[in-house]
Amino acid sequence: MTSSTPSDSAQQPEKAPAKAPAKDPWDLPDVSGLVVGVLGGTGPQGKGLAFRLAKAGQKVIIGSRAAERARAAAEELGHGVEGADNAETARRSDIVIVAVPWDGHGKTLESLREELTGKLVVDCVNPLGFDKQGAYALKPEEGSAAQQAAALLPASRVTAAFHHLSAVLLQDPEIDEIDTDVMVLGEVRADVEIVQALAGRIPGMRGIFAGRLRGAHQVESLVANLISVNRRYKAHAGLRVTDV
C-alpha cells in the first residue's frame, strides 16, 4: 500500500501580491484646456490670479456682481480674459476660484449653488479681522472658509488653495516668476492634483498637497501672521517649502 504525498504546488508558500509602485507626487494632470472662473475677480487677489493664469495660457473668466465691472477689469488685464457676472462665470467654468471678501463669502456661494453644481471649487478666502493691533484670524462656525464652502455646496467638489499669495506681486507685470509654494487641501486627491497642476501653470509656483479640508483653518489663519511680517519688513512674503 502506497502513501500519498501533497503535490509540489501545495507545499510551496503562496507569494504575496506585488506592491504597486508609488505614484510620483509630481505626476499631475494636464489642465491647460480647462476654463478657470474667478469669483471676486475684480478684487486684488482675484485679479492677480486671473492675470497670472491667463498670462500662462489658461482660459480665464473673471466674475463680479456687476457684469460691466467685470468686463472693464478683463479688458484691463488683457491676455484673452473675459468678464461676466458671477452666475455666468460659474456656469461657463470648469474650475471656479472663490476670491470674494470674507463678509460676502457665504451669501455669494449660497446664491450660486446651482451654477456651481459639479464644479471644482477652489476657495482661497481668508477669514480675518482687523483692529489696532493688526490682523487676526476668525474661525467660522464650520471651522474654516473652505469648510463653510463645502457645507454650502454639497454638490460641488471643494478644495482650498492660493491663500498666501501676495496680490501686489501677482499683479506686477514686471515680475516674470512667483517663487512660492501653494498649499492645496481637499478630500479627493484627484481634485487636489488638478489644483496643484493649475498652480504649477504659473512660472515659479508649485502646488503642494497639504491634507484634508479639516486643516484649512490653520492655513487660512497663517495669513494674519504674514500680513504682520510684511507690514513690519515692508515685504511681500509668501510661502516656500524648500525641502519638498
mmCIF file of C-alpha atoms in Angstrom:
data_model
loop_
_atom_site.group_PDB
_atom_site.id
_atom_site.type_symbol
_atom_site.label_atom_id
_atom_site.label_comp_id
_atom_site.label_asym_id
_atom_site.label_seq_id
_atom_site.Cartn_x
_atom_site.Cartn_y
_atom_site.Cartn_z
ATOM 1 C CA MET A 1 0.000 0.000 0.000
ATOM 2 C CA THR A 2 1.496 3.384 -1.058
ATOM 3 C CA SER A 3 1.058 6.585 0.887
ATOM 4 C CA SER A 4 0.001 9.779 -0.887
ATOM 5 C CA THR A 5 2.081 12.952 -0.680
ATOM 6 C CA PRO A 6 0.907 16.525 -1.120
ATOM 7 C CA SER A 7 1.546 18.000 -4.548
ATOM 8 C CA ASP A 8 4.546 20.223 -5.056
ATOM 9 C CA SER A 9 2.280 23.264 -5.552
ATOM 10 C CA ALA A 10 0.586 22.707 -2.207
ATOM 11 C CA GLN A 11 3.921 22.579 -0.459
ATOM 12 C CA GLN A 12 5.035 25.959 -1.783
ATOM 13 C CA PRO A 13 4.020 29.024 0.251
ATOM 14 C CA GLU A 14 1.795 31.497 -1.529
ATOM 15 C CA LYS A 15 3.553 34.564 -2.842
ATOM 16 C CA ALA A 16 2.406 37.924 -1.558
ATOM 17 C CA PRO A 17 0.936 40.119 -4.294
ATOM 18 C CA ALA A 18 3.418 42.582 -5.709
ATOM 19 C CA LYS A 19 3.044 46.134 -4.439
ATOM 20 C CA ALA A 20 2.151 48.762 -6.979
ATOM 21 C CA PRO A 21 4.932 51.285 -7.481
ATOM 22 C CA ALA A 22 4.500 54.505 -5.521
ATOM 23 C CA LYS A 23 2.921 57.285 -7.522
ATOM 24 C CA ASP A 24 5.195 60.154 -8.443
ATOM 25 C CA PRO A 25 3.757 63.142 -6.495
ATOM 26 C CA TRP A 26 4.722 65.436 -9.366
ATOM 27 C CA ASP A 27 2.873 63.356 -11.962
ATOM 28 C CA LEU A 28 -0.037 65.777 -12.327
ATOM 29 C CA PRO A 29 -2.814 66.037 -14.913
ATOM 30 C CA ASP A 30 -2.825 68.362 -17.914
ATOM 31 C CA VAL A 31 -5.162 71.242 -17.061
ATOM 32 C CA SER A 32 -4.217 73.581 -19.895
ATOM 33 C CA GLY A 33 -7.554 73.110 -21.638
ATOM 34 C CA LEU A 34 -9.760 73.860 -18.616
ATOM 35 C CA VAL A 35 -11.647 77.134 -18.231
ATOM 36 C CA VAL A 36 -10.966 78.906 -14.941
ATOM 37 C CA GLY A 37 -13.507 81.278 -13.444
ATOM 38 C CA VAL A 38 -12.607 83.696 -10.660
ATOM 39 C CA LEU A 39 -15.436 84.887 -8.426
ATOM 40 C CA GLY A 40 -14.360 88.206 -6.985
ATOM 41 C CA GLY A 41 -12.102 88.635 -9.978
ATOM 42 C CA THR A 42 -12.168 92.426 -9.754
ATOM 43 C CA GLY A 43 -10.576 92.427 -6.280
ATOM 44 C CA PRO A 44 -6.786 92.453 -5.760
ATOM 45 C CA GLN A 45 -6.313 88.710 -5.133
ATOM 46 C CA GLY A 46 -8.752 87.539 -7.772
ATOM 47 C CA LYS A 47 -7.459 89.971 -10.343
ATOM 48 C CA GLY A 48 -3.881 88.923 -9.676
ATOM 49 C CA LEU A 49 -4.646 85.222 -10.021
ATOM 50 C CA ALA A 50 -6.618 85.854 -13.214
ATOM 51 C CA PHE A 51 -3.709 87.816 -14.680
ATOM 52 C CA ARG A 52 -1.100 85.153 -13.868
ATOM 53 C CA LEU A 53 -3.167 82.231 -15.113
ATOM 54 C CA ALA A 54 -4.190 83.995 -18.312
ATOM 55 C CA LYS A 55 -0.610 85.075 -18.950
ATOM 56 C CA ALA A 56 0.374 81.387 -18.639
ATOM 57 C CA GLY A 57 -2.123 80.485 -21.367
ATOM 58 C CA GLN A 58 -5.142 79.463 -19.291
ATOM 59 C CA LYS A 59 -8.619 80.488 -20.437
ATOM 60 C CA VAL A 60 -9.914 82.771 -17.662
ATOM 61 C CA ILE A 61 -13.253 84.424 -16.936
ATOM 62 C CA ILE A 62 -13.498 86.899 -14.064
ATOM 63 C CA GLY A 63 -16.777 87.345 -12.265
ATOM 64 C CA SER A 64 -18.346 90.179 -10.323
ATOM 65 C CA ARG A 65 -21.806 91.055 -9.061
ATOM 66 C CA ALA A 66 -21.838 93.644 -11.870
ATOM 67 C CA ALA A 67 -21.021 92.258 -15.320
ATOM 68 C CA GLU A 68 -19.894 95.651 -16.619
ATOM 69 C CA ARG A 69 -17.354 95.971 -13.841
ATOM 70 C CA ALA A 70 -16.017 92.504 -14.634
ATOM 71 C CA ARG A 71 -15.747 93.279 -18.341
ATOM 72 C CA ALA A 72 -13.873 96.508 -17.643
ATOM 73 C CA ALA A 73 -11.386 94.660 -15.397
ATOM 74 C CA ALA A 74 -10.984 91.902 -18.010
ATOM 75 C CA GLU A 75 -10.170 94.425 -20.718
ATOM 76 C CA GLU A 76 -7.558 95.968 -18.436
ATOM 77 C CA LEU A 77 -5.935 92.573 -17.812
ATOM 78 C CA GLY A 78 -5.817 91.503 -21.469
ATOM 79 C CA HIS A 79 -4.413 88.042 -22.343
ATOM 80 C CA GLY A 80 -7.853 86.937 -23.516
ATOM 81 C CA VAL A 81 -9.511 87.334 -20.108
ATOM 82 C CA GLU A 82 -13.297 87.681 -20.265
ATOM 83 C CA GLY A 83 -15.634 89.313 -17.766
ATOM 84 C CA ALA A 84 -19.153 88.319 -16.746
ATOM 85 C CA ASP A 85 -21.437 88.326 -13.748
ATOM 86 C CA ASN A 86 -20.753 85.702 -11.082
ATOM 87 C CA ALA A 87 -23.502 83.330 -12.219
ATOM 88 C CA GLU A 88 -22.353 83.232 -15.844
ATOM 89 C CA THR A 89 -18.745 82.876 -14.740
ATOM 90 C CA ALA A 90 -19.639 79.834 -12.634
ATOM 91 C CA ARG A 91 -21.692 78.239 -15.408
ATOM 92 C CA ARG A 92 -19.003 78.595 -18.073
ATOM 93 C CA SER A 93 -16.043 77.442 -15.974
ATOM 94 C CA ASP A 94 -14.570 74.027 -15.222
ATOM 95 C CA ILE A 95 -12.681 75.288 -12.167
ATOM 96 C CA VAL A 96 -14.039 78.153 -10.061
ATOM 97 C CA ILE A 97 -11.718 80.079 -7.741
ATOM 98 C CA VAL A 98 -13.523 81.849 -4.895
ATOM 99 C CA ALA A 99 -11.718 85.107 -4.108
ATOM 100 C CA VAL A 100 -14.565 87.177 -2.689
ATOM 101 C CA PRO A 101 -14.320 89.212 0.550
ATOM 102 C CA TRP A 102 -14.956 87.141 3.669
ATOM 103 C CA ASP A 103 -18.036 89.135 4.667
ATOM 104 C CA GLY A 104 -19.727 88.165 1.394
ATOM 105 C CA HIS A 105 -18.417 84.607 1.209
ATOM 106 C CA GLY A 106 -21.416 82.686 2.494
ATOM 107 C CA LYS A 107 -24.112 84.673 0.676
ATOM 108 C CA THR A 108 -22.226 84.568 -2.625
ATOM 109 C CA LEU A 109 -21.778 80.798 -2.581
ATOM 110 C CA GLU A 110 -25.317 80.147 -1.397
ATOM 111 C CA SER A 111 -26.685 82.208 -4.290
ATOM 112 C CA LEU A 112 -24.565 80.232 -6.808
ATOM 113 C CA ARG A 113 -25.258 76.723 -5.516
ATOM 114 C CA GLU A 114 -26.997 75.635 -8.722
ATOM 115 C CA GLU A 115 -24.374 77.129 -11.054
ATOM 116 C CA LEU A 116 -21.566 75.514 -9.046
ATOM 117 C CA THR A 117 -23.093 72.026 -9.024
ATOM 118 C CA GLY A 118 -20.490 69.518 -10.208
ATOM 119 C CA LYS A 119 -17.778 72.173 -10.461
ATOM 120 C CA LEU A 120 -14.332 72.005 -8.914
ATOM 121 C CA VAL A 121 -14.357 74.923 -6.466
ATOM 122 C CA VAL A 122 -11.096 76.355 -5.112
ATOM 123 C CA ASP A 123 -11.641 78.503 -2.028
ATOM 124 C CA CYS A 124 -8.840 80.973 -1.285
ATOM 125 C CA VAL A 125 -10.708 83.209 1.173
ATOM 126 C CA ASN A 126 -9.063 84.100 4.492
ATOM 127 C CA PRO A 127 -11.465 84.921 7.344
ATOM 128 C CA LEU A 128 -9.656 87.805 9.030
ATOM 129 C CA GLY A 129 -10.488 90.653 11.379
ATOM 130 C CA PHE A 130 -8.534 93.856 11.921
ATOM 131 C CA ASP A 131 -8.085 96.090 14.945
ATOM 132 C CA LYS A 132 -5.461 98.495 16.304
ATOM 133 C CA GLN A 133 -3.084 95.586 16.874
ATOM 134 C CA GLY A 134 -3.347 94.422 13.260
ATOM 135 C CA ALA A 135 -4.810 91.370 11.544
ATOM 136 C CA TYR A 136 -6.161 88.371 13.426
ATOM 137 C CA ALA A 137 -7.788 85.118 12.342
ATOM 138 C CA LEU A 138 -11.507 84.478 12.631
ATOM 139 C CA LYS A 139 -12.890 80.950 12.995
ATOM 140 C CA PRO A 140 -16.157 80.318 11.163
ATOM 141 C CA GLU A 141 -18.762 78.063 12.732
ATOM 142 C CA GLU A 142 -17.941 75.361 10.159
ATOM 143 C CA GLY A 143 -14.225 75.547 11.063
ATOM 144 C CA SER A 144 -12.859 77.471 8.068
ATOM 145 C CA ALA A 145 -13.926 79.319 4.932
ATOM 146 C CA ALA A 146 -13.267 76.185 2.888
ATOM 147 C CA GLN A 147 -15.402 74.043 5.181
ATOM 148 C CA GLN A 148 -18.159 76.644 5.001
ATOM 149 C CA ALA A 149 -17.955 76.401 1.200
ATOM 150 C CA ALA A 150 -18.198 72.598 1.389
ATOM 151 C CA ALA A 151 -21.254 72.845 3.646
ATOM 152 C CA LEU A 152 -22.982 75.339 1.353
ATOM 153 C CA LEU A 153 -22.061 73.483 -1.845
ATOM 154 C CA PRO A 154 -22.747 69.781 -1.181
ATOM 155 C CA ALA A 155 -22.936 69.017 -4.928
ATOM 156 C CA SER A 156 -19.591 70.710 -5.697
ATOM 157 C CA ARG A 157 -16.011 69.421 -5.304
ATOM 158 C CA VAL A 158 -14.484 71.853 -2.831
ATOM 159 C CA THR A 159 -10.759 72.356 -2.323
ATOM 160 C CA ALA A 160 -8.719 75.136 -0.705
ATOM 161 C CA ALA A 161 -5.623 76.846 -2.137
ATOM 162 C CA PHE A 162 -3.897 80.134 -3.093
ATOM 163 C CA HIS A 163 -4.270 81.680 0.378
ATOM 164 C CA HIS A 164 -0.757 83.050 0.875
ATOM 165 C CA LEU A 165 -0.074 84.781 -2.422
ATOM 166 C CA SER A 166 0.745 88.460 -2.468
ATOM 167 C CA ALA A 167 -1.774 90.355 -4.589
ATOM 168 C CA VAL A 168 0.884 93.020 -5.159
ATOM 169 C CA LEU A 169 3.313 90.520 -6.702
ATOM 170 C CA LEU A 170 0.604 88.739 -8.664
ATOM 171 C CA GLN A 171 -0.445 91.970 -10.355
ATOM 172 C CA ASP A 172 3.057 93.286 -11.045
ATOM 173 C CA PRO A 173 3.727 92.881 -14.816
ATOM 174 C CA GLU A 174 7.456 93.403 -14.236
ATOM 175 C CA ILE A 175 7.704 90.152 -12.263
ATOM 176 C CA ASP A 176 8.037 87.094 -14.504
ATOM 177 C CA GLU A 177 8.019 84.370 -11.831
ATOM 178 C CA ILE A 178 6.247 83.966 -8.499
ATOM 179 C CA ASP A 179 8.711 81.900 -6.471
ATOM 180 C CA THR A 180 6.360 80.315 -3.962
ATOM 181 C CA ASP A 181 4.515 77.151 -2.991
ATOM 182 C CA VAL A 182 0.738 76.840 -2.826
ATOM 183 C CA MET A 183 -0.728 74.568 -0.152
ATOM 184 C CA VAL A 184 -3.710 72.671 -1.572
ATOM 185 C CA LEU A 185 -6.231 70.931 0.690
ATOM 186 C CA GLY A 186 -9.128 68.669 -0.215
ATOM 187 C CA GLU A 187 -10.929 65.407 0.375
ATOM 188 C CA VAL A 188 -10.382 63.867 -3.073
ATOM 189 C CA ARG A 189 -6.787 63.524 -4.245
ATOM 190 C CA ALA A 190 -7.729 63.664 -7.927
ATOM 191 C CA ASP A 191 -9.300 67.084 -7.362
ATOM 192 C CA VAL A 192 -6.318 68.239 -5.306
ATOM 193 C CA GLU A 193 -3.957 67.204 -8.086
ATOM 194 C CA ILE A 194 -5.909 69.263 -10.624
ATOM 195 C CA VAL A 195 -5.463 72.326 -8.410
ATOM 196 C CA GLN A 196 -1.782 71.516 -7.870
ATOM 197 C CA ALA A 197 -1.369 71.344 -11.632
ATOM 198 C CA LEU A 198 -3.200 74.642 -12.047
ATOM 199 C CA ALA A 199 -0.840 76.328 -9.583
ATOM 200 C CA GLY A 200 2.087 74.867 -11.494
ATOM 201 C CA ARG A 201 0.953 76.655 -14.649
ATOM 202 C CA ILE A 202 2.218 79.902 -13.115
ATOM 203 C CA PRO A 203 6.016 80.177 -13.584
ATOM 204 C CA GLY A 204 7.914 79.659 -10.329
ATOM 205 C CA MET A 205 4.914 78.275 -8.476
ATOM 206 C CA ARG A 206 4.307 74.750 -7.138
ATOM 207 C CA GLY A 207 1.187 73.136 -5.754
ATOM 208 C CA ILE A 208 1.763 71.086 -2.579
ATOM 209 C CA PHE A 209 -0.769 68.639 -1.125
ATOM 210 C CA ALA A 210 -1.342 69.835 2.446
ATOM 211 C CA GLY A 211 -4.025 67.490 3.753
ATOM 212 C CA ARG A 212 -7.789 67.407 4.127
ATOM 213 C CA LEU A 213 -10.166 70.350 4.446
ATOM 214 C CA ARG A 214 -10.205 69.992 8.235
ATOM 215 C CA GLY A 215 -6.736 71.589 8.189
ATOM 216 C CA ALA A 216 -7.865 74.623 6.218
ATOM 217 C CA HIS A 217 -8.295 76.837 9.283
ATOM 218 C CA GLN A 218 -4.572 76.685 10.100
ATOM 219 C CA VAL A 219 -3.699 77.568 6.512
ATOM 220 C CA GLU A 220 -6.176 80.438 6.325
ATOM 221 C CA SER A 221 -5.077 81.770 9.727
ATOM 222 C CA LEU A 222 -1.402 81.933 8.761
ATOM 223 C CA VAL A 223 -2.192 84.882 6.501
ATOM 224 C CA ALA A 224 -2.711 87.069 9.578
ATOM 225 C CA ASN A 225 0.916 86.393 10.541
ATOM 226 C CA LEU A 226 2.132 87.062 7.004
ATOM 227 C CA ILE A 227 0.354 90.421 6.981
ATOM 228 C CA SER A 228 2.170 91.388 10.191
ATOM 229 C CA VAL A 229 5.525 90.248 8.794
ATOM 230 C CA ASN A 230 5.041 92.089 5.525
ATOM 231 C CA ARG A 231 3.979 95.315 7.208
ATOM 232 C CA ARG A 232 6.911 95.295 9.594
ATOM 233 C CA TYR A 233 9.539 94.478 6.962
ATOM 234 C CA LYS A 234 7.848 96.229 4.018
ATOM 235 C CA ALA A 235 7.880 92.933 2.115
ATOM 236 C CA HIS A 236 5.506 90.679 0.187
ATOM 237 C CA ALA A 237 6.346 87.318 1.756
ATOM 238 C CA GLY A 238 4.567 84.165 0.645
ATOM 239 C CA LEU A 239 5.468 80.556 1.360
ATOM 240 C CA ARG A 240 8.234 78.253 0.132
ATOM 241 C CA VAL A 241 8.596 74.646 1.284
ATOM 242 C CA THR A 242 12.220 74.189 0.288
ATOM 243 C CA ASP A 243 12.582 70.569 1.399
ATOM 244 C CA VAL A 244 9.774 69.177 -0.774
#
